[in-house]
Tab-separated table of C-alpha atoms in Angstrom:
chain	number	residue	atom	x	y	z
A	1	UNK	CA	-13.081	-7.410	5.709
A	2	UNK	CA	-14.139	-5.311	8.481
A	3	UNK	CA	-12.325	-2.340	9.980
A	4	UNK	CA	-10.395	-4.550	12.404
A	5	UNK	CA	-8.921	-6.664	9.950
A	6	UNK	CA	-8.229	-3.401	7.749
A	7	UNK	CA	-6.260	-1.783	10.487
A	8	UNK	CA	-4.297	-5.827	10.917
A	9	UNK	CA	-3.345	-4.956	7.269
A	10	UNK	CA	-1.132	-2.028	8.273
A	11	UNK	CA	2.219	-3.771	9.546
A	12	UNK	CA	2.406	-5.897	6.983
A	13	UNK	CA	1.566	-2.895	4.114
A	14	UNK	CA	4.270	-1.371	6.518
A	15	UNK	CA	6.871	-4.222	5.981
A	16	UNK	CA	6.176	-4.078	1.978
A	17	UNK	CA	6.764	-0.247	1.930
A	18	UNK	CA	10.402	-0.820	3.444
A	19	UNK	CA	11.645	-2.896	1.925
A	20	UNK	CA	10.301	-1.678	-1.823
A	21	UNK	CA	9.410	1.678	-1.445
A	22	UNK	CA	12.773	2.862	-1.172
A	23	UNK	CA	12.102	5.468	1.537
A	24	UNK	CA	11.796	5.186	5.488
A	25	UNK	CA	8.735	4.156	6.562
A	26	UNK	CA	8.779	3.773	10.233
A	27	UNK	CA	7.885	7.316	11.322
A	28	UNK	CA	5.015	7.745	8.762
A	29	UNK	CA	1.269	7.333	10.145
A	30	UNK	CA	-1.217	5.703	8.399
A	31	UNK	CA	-2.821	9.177	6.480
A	32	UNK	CA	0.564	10.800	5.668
A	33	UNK	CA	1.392	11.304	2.041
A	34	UNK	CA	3.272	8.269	0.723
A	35	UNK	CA	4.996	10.360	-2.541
A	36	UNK	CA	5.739	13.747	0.089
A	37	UNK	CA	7.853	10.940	1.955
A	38	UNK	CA	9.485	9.760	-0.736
A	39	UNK	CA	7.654	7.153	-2.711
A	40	UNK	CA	8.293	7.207	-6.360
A	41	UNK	CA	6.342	6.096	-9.531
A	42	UNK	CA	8.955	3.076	-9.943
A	43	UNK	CA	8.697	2.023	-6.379
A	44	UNK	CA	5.060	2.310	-6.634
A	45	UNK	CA	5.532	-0.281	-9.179
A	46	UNK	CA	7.420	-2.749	-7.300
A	47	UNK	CA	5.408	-1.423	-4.263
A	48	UNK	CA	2.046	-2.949	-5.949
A	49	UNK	CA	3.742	-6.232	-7.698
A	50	UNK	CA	4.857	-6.969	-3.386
A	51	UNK	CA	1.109	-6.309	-2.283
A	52	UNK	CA	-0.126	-8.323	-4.807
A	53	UNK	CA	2.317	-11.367	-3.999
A	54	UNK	CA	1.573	-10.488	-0.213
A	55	UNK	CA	-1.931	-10.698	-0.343
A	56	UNK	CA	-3.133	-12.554	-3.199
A	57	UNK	CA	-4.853	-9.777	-4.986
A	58	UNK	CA	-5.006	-7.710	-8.544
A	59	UNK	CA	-4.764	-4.409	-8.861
A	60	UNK	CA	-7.309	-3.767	-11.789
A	61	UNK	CA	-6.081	-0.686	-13.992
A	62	UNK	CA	-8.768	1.363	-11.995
A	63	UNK	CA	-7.132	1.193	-9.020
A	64	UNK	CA	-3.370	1.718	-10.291
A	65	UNK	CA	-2.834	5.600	-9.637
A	66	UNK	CA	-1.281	7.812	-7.168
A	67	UNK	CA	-5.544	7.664	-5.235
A	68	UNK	CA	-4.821	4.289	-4.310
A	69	UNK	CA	-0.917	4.397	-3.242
A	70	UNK	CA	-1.099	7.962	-1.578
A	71	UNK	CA	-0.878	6.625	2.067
A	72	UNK	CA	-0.775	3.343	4.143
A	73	UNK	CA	-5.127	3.775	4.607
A	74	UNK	CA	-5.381	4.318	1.209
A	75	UNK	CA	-3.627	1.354	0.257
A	76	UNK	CA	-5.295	-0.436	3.195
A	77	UNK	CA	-9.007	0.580	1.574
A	78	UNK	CA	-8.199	-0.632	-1.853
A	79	UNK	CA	-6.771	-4.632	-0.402
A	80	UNK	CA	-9.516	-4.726	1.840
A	81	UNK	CA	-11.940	-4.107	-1.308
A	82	UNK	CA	-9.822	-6.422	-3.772
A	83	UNK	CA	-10.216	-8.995	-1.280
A	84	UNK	CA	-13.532	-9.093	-0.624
């Protein structure tokens, strides 16, 4: 994927955040800290099972950690890879 259809990736990582990340999303930017805003390790669960459905990927056990769901890029970086 190239960096324009990374950034494409955003509203709809946005969308998945609301409604399973238990936490407002909508005045977050991209970089911010997902767990300072509220993300927890359950709704980074339910977070992950969403993205998978969403995008039709598999978070391998190497990318299941706070690295990957600490903000909307990082989350971003690791779909972008997963679907490549």
């Amino acid at each position: 994927m190239s960096a324009t259809e990374t950034s494409q990736l955003v509203p709809e990582i946005r969308e998945v955040l609301a409604q399973h990340g238990r936490f407002p999303v909508e005045n977050l930017s991209e970089g911010d800290d997902l767990y300072n805003a509220g993300l927890t390790s359950l709704a980074t669960v339910a977070v992950m099972l969403a993205l998978e459905d969403k995008f039709n990927v598999e978070f391998p056990d190497s990318l299941i950690g706070r690295r990957t769901f600490k903000s909307i890029d990082s989350i971003a970086e690791a779909i972008t890879k997963l679907a490549a």
